[in-house]
Each structure stands twice: as C-alpha cells, then as structure tokens.
Short mmCIF file of C-alpha atoms in Angstrom, two decimals:
data_model
loop_
_atom_site.label_atom_id
_atom_site.label_comp_id
_atom_site.label_asym_id
_atom_site.label_seq_id
_atom_site.Cartn_x
_atom_site.Cartn_y
_atom_site.Cartn_z
CA PRO A 1 107.96 94.40 117.81
CA GLU A 2 108.90 95.39 114.28
CA PRO A 3 107.76 98.80 112.99
CA VAL A 4 104.55 98.54 110.95
CA PRO A 5 103.98 100.60 107.77
CA MET A 6 100.96 102.89 108.06
CA PRO A 7 98.04 102.24 105.68
CA ASP A 8 97.34 104.51 102.72
CA ILE A 9 95.02 107.03 104.38
CA THR A 10 93.98 110.46 103.11
CA LEU A 11 93.01 113.19 105.59
CA GLU A 12 91.71 116.72 104.91
CA ASN A 13 92.84 120.14 106.06
CA LEU A 14 90.33 122.63 107.47
CA GLN A 15 89.75 124.01 103.98
CA GLY A 16 88.67 120.59 102.69
CA THR A 17 91.82 119.86 100.67
CA PRO A 18 92.79 116.16 100.64
CA ILE A 19 96.10 115.54 102.45
CA PRO A 20 97.66 112.06 102.09
CA LEU A 21 99.07 110.81 105.37
CA THR A 22 102.35 110.05 103.60
CA GLN A 23 102.65 113.76 102.79
CA VAL A 24 102.57 114.86 106.43
CA ALA A 25 104.34 111.87 108.01
CA GLN A 26 107.79 112.81 106.75
CA GLY A 27 110.28 112.37 109.56
CA PRO A 28 109.39 111.49 113.17
CA THR A 29 105.67 112.12 113.55
CA LEU A 30 103.14 112.13 116.36
CA ILE A 31 99.52 111.69 115.27
CA ASN A 32 96.87 112.45 117.87
CA LEU A 33 93.33 111.14 117.32
CA TRP A 34 90.84 113.37 119.11
CA ALA A 35 87.39 114.98 119.14
CA THR A 36 86.03 118.21 120.60
CA TRP A 37 83.38 116.31 122.60
CA CYS A 38 86.04 114.17 124.37
CA PRO A 39 87.07 115.55 127.82
CA PRO A 40 90.37 113.59 128.00
CA CYS A 41 91.21 114.88 124.51
CA ARG A 42 90.65 118.47 125.59
CA ARG A 43 92.83 117.97 128.66
CA GLU A 44 95.59 116.65 126.41
CA MET A 45 95.56 119.58 123.98
CA PRO A 46 97.74 122.01 126.02
CA VAL A 47 100.30 119.21 126.51
CA LEU A 48 100.46 118.65 122.76
CA ALA A 49 100.64 122.36 121.97
CA SER A 50 103.53 122.79 124.40
CA ALA A 51 105.34 119.73 123.04
CA GLN A 52 104.96 120.98 119.47
CA SER A 53 106.84 124.16 120.34
CA ARG A 54 109.56 122.32 122.27
CA TYR A 55 110.24 119.56 119.72
CA PRO A 56 110.44 121.20 116.28
CA ASN A 57 112.00 118.07 114.75
CA VAL A 58 108.80 116.08 115.43
CA ARG A 59 105.72 116.66 113.29
CA PHE A 60 102.52 116.94 115.34
CA VAL A 61 99.40 115.93 113.41
CA LEU A 62 96.03 116.53 115.09
CA ALA A 63 93.63 114.16 113.32
CA ASN A 64 90.08 115.01 114.39
CA GLN A 65 87.76 112.03 114.23
CA GLY A 66 84.51 112.56 112.35
CA GLU A 67 83.75 116.20 113.08
CA THR A 68 83.31 119.19 110.78
CA ALA A 69 85.96 121.76 109.96
CA SER A 70 83.87 124.51 111.58
CA ALA A 71 83.56 122.56 114.83
CA VAL A 72 87.31 121.99 114.97
CA ARG A 73 88.17 125.57 114.00
CA ASP A 74 85.76 127.03 116.56
CA TYR A 75 87.15 124.85 119.34
CA LEU A 76 90.80 125.70 118.59
CA ILE A 77 90.00 129.43 118.49
CA GLN A 78 87.99 129.27 121.71
CA ALA A 79 90.72 127.29 123.48
CA ASP A 80 93.45 129.58 122.06
CA LEU A 81 95.40 126.61 120.68
CA HIS A 82 97.62 126.63 117.61
CA PHE A 83 98.74 123.51 115.77
CA ASP A 84 100.73 123.37 112.54
CA LEU A 85 98.76 120.41 111.18
CA PRO A 86 95.13 120.37 112.37
CA LEU A 87 93.56 117.83 110.02
CA LEU A 88 90.24 116.06 109.63
CA ASP A 89 89.65 112.31 109.43
CA PRO A 90 85.97 112.38 108.36
CA SER A 91 85.72 108.62 107.78
CA MET A 92 87.69 107.91 111.00
CA ALA A 93 90.06 105.71 109.01
CA LEU A 94 92.86 106.19 111.53
CA GLY A 95 90.54 105.11 114.34
CA GLN A 96 89.62 101.98 112.39
CA HIS A 97 93.31 101.28 111.79
CA ALA A 98 93.93 101.58 115.53
CA GLY A 99 91.09 99.21 116.38
CA ASN A 100 88.58 101.86 117.52
CA GLY A 101 89.98 101.64 121.04
CA GLY A 102 88.69 105.02 122.15
CA LEU A 103 89.92 108.60 122.31
CA PRO A 104 92.34 110.20 122.74
CA LEU A 105 94.86 107.97 121.05
CA THR A 106 98.36 108.87 119.88
CA LEU A 107 100.36 107.10 117.18
CA LEU A 108 104.14 107.45 117.00
CA LEU A 109 105.78 107.08 113.58
CA ASP A 110 109.46 106.81 112.76
CA GLY A 111 111.25 108.74 110.04
CA GLU A 112 110.18 106.17 107.43
CA GLY A 113 106.47 106.47 108.22
CA ASN A 114 106.31 103.20 110.16
CA GLU A 115 104.16 102.94 113.27
CA LEU A 116 106.25 102.44 116.40
CA ALA A 117 103.62 102.51 119.14
CA MET A 118 100.15 103.57 120.23
CA LEU A 119 99.65 105.55 123.42
CA LEU A 120 96.36 106.01 125.28
CA PRO A 121 96.27 108.66 126.63
CA LEU A 122 99.42 110.73 126.06
CA SER A 123 98.71 113.09 128.97
CA ALA A 124 99.30 110.30 131.48
CA LEU A 125 102.99 110.47 130.60
CA GLY A 126 103.46 114.10 131.59
CA GLU A 127 104.92 116.87 129.49
CA GLN A 128 108.69 116.40 129.55
CA ALA A 129 109.35 113.62 127.04
CA ASP A 130 110.33 113.37 123.39
CA MET A 131 109.45 110.38 121.22
CA GLU A 132 112.50 108.27 122.08
CA SER A 133 112.21 108.82 125.81
CA LEU A 134 108.47 108.14 125.64
CA LEU A 135 109.14 104.70 124.24
CA ALA A 136 111.98 104.07 126.68
CA ARG A 137 109.81 105.05 129.65
CA LEU A 138 106.94 102.88 128.45
CA GLU A 139 109.15 99.84 127.93
CA SER A 140 110.80 100.26 131.33
CA SER A 141 107.43 100.55 133.10
CA SER A 142 105.72 97.63 134.80
CA TRP A 143 102.93 96.42 132.57
CA VAL A 144 100.58 93.49 132.07
CA ALA A 145 100.29 92.23 128.49
CA GLU A 146 97.40 90.57 126.73
CA GLY A 147 96.84 89.71 123.10
CA ALA A 148 99.47 88.56 120.61
CA GLU A 149 102.58 86.97 122.12
CA ASP A 150 104.73 87.97 119.14
CA PRO A 151 103.06 91.26 118.22
CA GLN A 152 103.41 93.33 115.09
CA ARG A 153 101.98 96.33 116.96
CA VAL A 154 101.83 97.36 120.61
CA ALA A 155 99.24 99.58 122.32
CA TYR A 156 100.12 101.04 125.72
CA VAL A 157 97.02 101.63 127.84
CA PHE A 158 97.02 103.45 131.17
CA THR A 159 94.55 101.43 133.21
CA ASP A 160 93.03 102.44 136.53
CA MET A 161 91.25 99.43 137.98
CA ALA A 162 88.83 101.76 139.81
CA CYS A 163 87.93 103.77 136.68
CA PRO A 164 84.62 102.83 135.00
CA TYR A 165 85.79 104.20 131.65
CA CYS A 166 88.88 101.98 131.78
CA ALA A 167 86.65 99.00 132.52
CA VAL A 168 84.46 99.72 129.49
CA LEU A 169 87.52 100.18 127.28
CA TRP A 170 89.02 96.92 128.53
CA GLU A 171 85.75 95.06 127.92
CA ASN A 172 85.53 96.44 124.39
CA MET A 173 89.10 95.33 123.68
CA GLN A 174 88.45 91.68 124.46
CA PRO A 175 87.09 90.58 121.04
CA LEU A 176 90.18 92.07 119.43
CA VAL A 177 92.85 90.70 121.78
CA ASN A 178 91.19 87.25 121.88
CA ASP A 179 90.94 86.96 118.10
CA PRO A 180 93.30 84.13 116.96
CA ASP A 181 94.40 86.29 114.01
CA ASN A 182 95.12 89.31 116.18
CA THR A 183 98.64 90.77 115.79
CA LEU A 184 98.23 93.48 118.46
CA GLN A 185 99.50 93.26 122.02
CA VAL A 186 97.91 95.53 124.64
CA ARG A 187 100.25 96.51 127.48
CA HIS A 188 98.39 97.78 130.53
CA ILE A 189 100.34 100.21 132.69
CA ILE A 190 98.46 100.17 135.98
CA VAL A 191 97.83 103.62 137.44
CA GLY A 192 95.76 104.86 140.36
CA MET A 193 94.15 108.11 139.27
CA ILE A 194 91.05 107.66 141.40
CA HIS A 195 92.40 105.45 144.17
CA PRO A 196 96.20 105.98 144.24
CA LYS A 197 96.71 103.26 146.87
CA ARG A 198 95.77 100.52 144.41
CA SER A 199 99.02 98.82 143.52
CA PHE A 200 100.36 97.37 140.28
CA THR A 201 100.16 93.91 141.84
CA GLN A 202 96.43 94.27 142.55
CA GLY A 203 95.74 95.65 139.09
CA GLY A 204 97.80 92.97 137.39
CA ALA A 205 96.05 90.23 139.34
CA ILE A 206 92.64 91.54 138.26
CA LEU A 207 93.65 91.74 134.59
CA ALA A 208 95.22 88.28 134.65
CA ALA A 209 92.27 86.61 136.38
CA PRO A 210 90.16 84.26 134.19
CA ASP A 211 87.06 85.84 135.74
CA PRO A 212 87.78 89.56 136.31
CA ALA A 213 84.82 89.86 138.70
#
C-alpha cells in the first residue's frame, strides 16, 4: 500500500501546551496510543522505553488517549519510565483516525510524516527490531487479510483464536472492514498466546469461515 499522509491533529504536552503532530513527526516516528488503565499498554511501556534509547534516530511519541496530565505523570513516575515525548490526546483524535480498534496501538510514520503501518500490539514483536525490520518481519509473516483488497492503509493485528479479547476486537472490526467505502486492510497474524498448539491453519480457517462459530 501507498503511504498515507497523517491528518492535521494537535496534541498537548503535560503542561497543556498545544503540540501539532507535524511538529513532532519530523523524521521516522513511532506513535504509541495508550492509557494507564490498559494492562497490555503497561506491559508494552518497558519495551518502548528500551527501544527509545536504542534507536535515537526514531522519534517515540507516547500519545495518551483521553486521560489527564496528572494521571499520566503519576503513572510514569510510579513506573520509573522516561519518554522524550509523552503527549496527551484528550479528544482521542488519533484513536478515531485509527478506527478506534483498541489499545495499545502503534503507528509508524516515514520521514515525510506519512503513515506506513499500524501495529497492535507492538510487544508481540519482541524488543529487537527497528522500524524497517518491523515492517519486513510483518510482511514476511503468514497472515490472513480481510477488508480492502487494494488498501490505502494496513493494520497488523496479532490474533489468538482462543483469546476472548481478540474475539471482541475482531467482532468490533467487522462494520469497518465490511464497509464498501473502507480503504483499510486488516492482516491477522495468528499467534497462540493462550493455547500455543493452535496453528496458523486453524486460525486462518476460523477467520475465513462465513460463519465463525
């Protein structure tokens, strides 16, 4: 798919100063959408903090969704986490742009500020990848696609067929991917976090079935 320009969105820093997204997305940028109440988000934070220190040429933007500056500040202090760009998205505009597919969600932007891919969740990839190798590993994985056949955007979703949260997320995606005007393609990478013996073939067959039950 072709890179997609990001919409004109303004975030805030923890002091309440407006920060246009174009101001922070200068050069390769990773934007993580998260919340303090989200357990998968909290598990992902040490991975992001480590990656920020190891990849200084990539800008890491932590865009909190809908929470107050004090809640974010207190959590980061308590968890002993430091990020260069902890920002607030009080209206959850980035989440709306991404289709409100759940948290955490990571957007990868190229040096021109164009969206390359969406990842959900980043922690499923492990800790040893930069942006280019992330995309290469995703594309070389086995995945099942649904949605637009000629997409403008791609969302990679790590799907465990035995995970109730994955099932809810998948169900909530259906109005979007089945919309005739939809330009997004969802690529399910089948994983077995709860039941590792479940294979890609089984997962793919369930996703492809007209009646998932």
